[in-house]
mmCIF file of C-alpha atoms in Angstrom:
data_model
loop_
_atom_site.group_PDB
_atom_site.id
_atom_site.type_symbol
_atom_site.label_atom_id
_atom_site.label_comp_id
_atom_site.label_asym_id
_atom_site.label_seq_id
_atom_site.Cartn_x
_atom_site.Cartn_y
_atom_site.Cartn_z
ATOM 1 C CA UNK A 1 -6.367 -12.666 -23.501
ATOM 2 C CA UNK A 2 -7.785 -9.873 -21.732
ATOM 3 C CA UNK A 3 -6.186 -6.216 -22.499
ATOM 4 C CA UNK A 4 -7.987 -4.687 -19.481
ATOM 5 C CA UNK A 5 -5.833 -2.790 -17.023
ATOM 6 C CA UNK A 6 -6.774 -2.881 -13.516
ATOM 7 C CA UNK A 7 -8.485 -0.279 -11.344
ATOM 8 C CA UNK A 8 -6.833 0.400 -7.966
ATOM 9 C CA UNK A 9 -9.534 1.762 -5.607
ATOM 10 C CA UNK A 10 -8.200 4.272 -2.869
ATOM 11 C CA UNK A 11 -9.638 4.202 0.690
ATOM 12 C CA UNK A 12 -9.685 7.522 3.059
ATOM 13 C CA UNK A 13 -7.415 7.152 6.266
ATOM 14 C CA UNK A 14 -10.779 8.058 7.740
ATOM 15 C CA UNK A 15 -12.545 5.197 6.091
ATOM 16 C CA UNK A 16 -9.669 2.658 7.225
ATOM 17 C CA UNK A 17 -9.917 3.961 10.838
ATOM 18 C CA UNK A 18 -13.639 3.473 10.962
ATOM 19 C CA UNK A 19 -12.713 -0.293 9.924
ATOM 20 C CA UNK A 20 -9.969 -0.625 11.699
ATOM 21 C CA UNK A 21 -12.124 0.587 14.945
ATOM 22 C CA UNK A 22 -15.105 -1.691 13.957
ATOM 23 C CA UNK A 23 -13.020 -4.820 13.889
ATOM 24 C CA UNK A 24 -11.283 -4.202 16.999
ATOM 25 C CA UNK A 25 -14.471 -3.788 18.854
ATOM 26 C CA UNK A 26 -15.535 -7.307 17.277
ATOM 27 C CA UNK A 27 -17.248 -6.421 13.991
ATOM 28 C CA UNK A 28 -17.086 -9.267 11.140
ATOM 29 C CA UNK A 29 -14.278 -7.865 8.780
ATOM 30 C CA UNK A 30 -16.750 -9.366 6.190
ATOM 31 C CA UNK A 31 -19.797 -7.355 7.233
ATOM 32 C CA UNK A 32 -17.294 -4.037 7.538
ATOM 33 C CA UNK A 33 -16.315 -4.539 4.218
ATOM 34 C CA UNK A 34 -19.339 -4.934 2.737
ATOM 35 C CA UNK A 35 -20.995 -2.127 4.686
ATOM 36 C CA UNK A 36 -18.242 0.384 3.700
ATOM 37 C CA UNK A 37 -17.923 -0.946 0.189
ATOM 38 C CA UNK A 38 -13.952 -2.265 1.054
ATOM 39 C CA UNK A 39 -13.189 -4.414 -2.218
ATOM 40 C CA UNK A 40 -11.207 -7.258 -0.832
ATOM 41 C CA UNK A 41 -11.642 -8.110 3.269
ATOM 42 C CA UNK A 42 -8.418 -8.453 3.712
ATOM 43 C CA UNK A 43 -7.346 -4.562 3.469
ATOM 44 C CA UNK A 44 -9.261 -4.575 6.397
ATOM 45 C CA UNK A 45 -6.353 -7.091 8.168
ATOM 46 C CA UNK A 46 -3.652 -5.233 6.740
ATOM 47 C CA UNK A 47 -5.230 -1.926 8.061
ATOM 48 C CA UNK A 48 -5.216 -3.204 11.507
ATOM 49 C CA UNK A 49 -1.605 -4.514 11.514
ATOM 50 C CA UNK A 50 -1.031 -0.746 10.107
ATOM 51 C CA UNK A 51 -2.569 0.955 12.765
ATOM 52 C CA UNK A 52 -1.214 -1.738 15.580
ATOM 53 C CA UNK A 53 1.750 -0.989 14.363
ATOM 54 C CA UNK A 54 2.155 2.868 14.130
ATOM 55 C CA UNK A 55 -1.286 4.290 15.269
ATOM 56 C CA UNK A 56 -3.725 6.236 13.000
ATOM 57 C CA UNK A 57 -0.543 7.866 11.123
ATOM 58 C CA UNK A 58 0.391 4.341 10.254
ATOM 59 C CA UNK A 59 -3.448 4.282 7.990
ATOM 60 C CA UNK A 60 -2.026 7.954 6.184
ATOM 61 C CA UNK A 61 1.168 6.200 4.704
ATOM 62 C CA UNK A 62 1.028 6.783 0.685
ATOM 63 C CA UNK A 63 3.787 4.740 -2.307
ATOM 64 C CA UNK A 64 6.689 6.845 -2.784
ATOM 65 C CA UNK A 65 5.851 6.555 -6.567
ATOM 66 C CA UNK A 66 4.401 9.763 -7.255
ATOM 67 C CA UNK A 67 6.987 11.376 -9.782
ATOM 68 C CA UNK A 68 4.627 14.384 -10.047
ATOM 69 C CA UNK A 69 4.296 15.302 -6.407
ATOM 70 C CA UNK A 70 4.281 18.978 -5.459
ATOM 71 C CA UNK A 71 6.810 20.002 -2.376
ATOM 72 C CA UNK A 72 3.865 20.403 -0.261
ATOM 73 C CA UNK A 73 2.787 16.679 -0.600
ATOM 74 C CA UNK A 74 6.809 15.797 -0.311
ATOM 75 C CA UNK A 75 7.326 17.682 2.968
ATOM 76 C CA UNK A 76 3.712 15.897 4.559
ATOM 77 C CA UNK A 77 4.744 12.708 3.742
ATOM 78 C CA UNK A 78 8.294 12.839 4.969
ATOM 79 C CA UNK A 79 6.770 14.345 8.430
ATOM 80 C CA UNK A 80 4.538 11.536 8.290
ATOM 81 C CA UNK A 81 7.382 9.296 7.937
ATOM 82 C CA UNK A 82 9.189 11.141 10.634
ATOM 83 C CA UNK A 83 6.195 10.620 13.380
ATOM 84 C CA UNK A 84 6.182 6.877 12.362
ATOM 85 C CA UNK A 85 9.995 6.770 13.078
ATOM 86 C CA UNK A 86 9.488 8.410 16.271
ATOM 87 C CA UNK A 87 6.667 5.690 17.599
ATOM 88 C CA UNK A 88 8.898 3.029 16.468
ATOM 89 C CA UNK A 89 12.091 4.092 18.284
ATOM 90 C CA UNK A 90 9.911 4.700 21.445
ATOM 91 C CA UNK A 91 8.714 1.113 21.001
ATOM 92 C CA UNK A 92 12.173 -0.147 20.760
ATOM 93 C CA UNK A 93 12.725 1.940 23.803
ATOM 94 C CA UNK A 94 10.019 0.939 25.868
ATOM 95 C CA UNK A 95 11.079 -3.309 24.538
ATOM 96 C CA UNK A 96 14.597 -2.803 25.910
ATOM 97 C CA UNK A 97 13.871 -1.095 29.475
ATOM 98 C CA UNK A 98 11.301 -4.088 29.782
ATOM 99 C CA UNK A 99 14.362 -6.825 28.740
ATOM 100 C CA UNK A 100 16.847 -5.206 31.081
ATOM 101 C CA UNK A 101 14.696 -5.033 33.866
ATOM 102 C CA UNK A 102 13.669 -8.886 33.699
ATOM 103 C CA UNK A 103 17.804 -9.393 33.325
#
């Protein structure tokens, strides 16, 4: 058996949004990958449901995991969390004046 422990690689929400931005414009998630030395392809997919989802903030989002994190890095992510919040409920918004106008 194998006793090695397994490297996470980290990707810059700037990297992501260059993807991201590639592959909508019709880029081969392969060849993006590749090109931008992306480990596994299908970051790329989840990076685009990400940003679909909640815009470029959606590509900042960081694990709550981080026992050691100063107040600084607390208070960004929780604004981040806040903006993400905000673009959801005016998606839930925008969703129910479409349904009760069609009603």
């Amino acid at each position: 058996m194998s006793t090695k422990r397994r490297s996470y690689k980290s990707y810059s929400p700037e990297l992501k949004l260059e993807a991201v931005k590639r592959a909508l414009a019709g880029e081969s998630v392969k060849v993006i990958a590749h090109h931008l030395d992306v480990t596994d392809p299908d970051y790329i997919y989840k990076w685009i449901d990400q940003y679909e989802m909640y815009g470029e903030v959606g590509l900042n989002r960081k694990r709550r995991n981080h026992p050691q994190m100063d107040k600084d890095a607390i208070i960004q992510e929780l604004e981040m969390e806040n903006e993400i919040l905000k673009k959801y409920l005016q998606i839930l918004k925008r969703e129910g004046k479409l349904r009760n106008s069609k009603s």
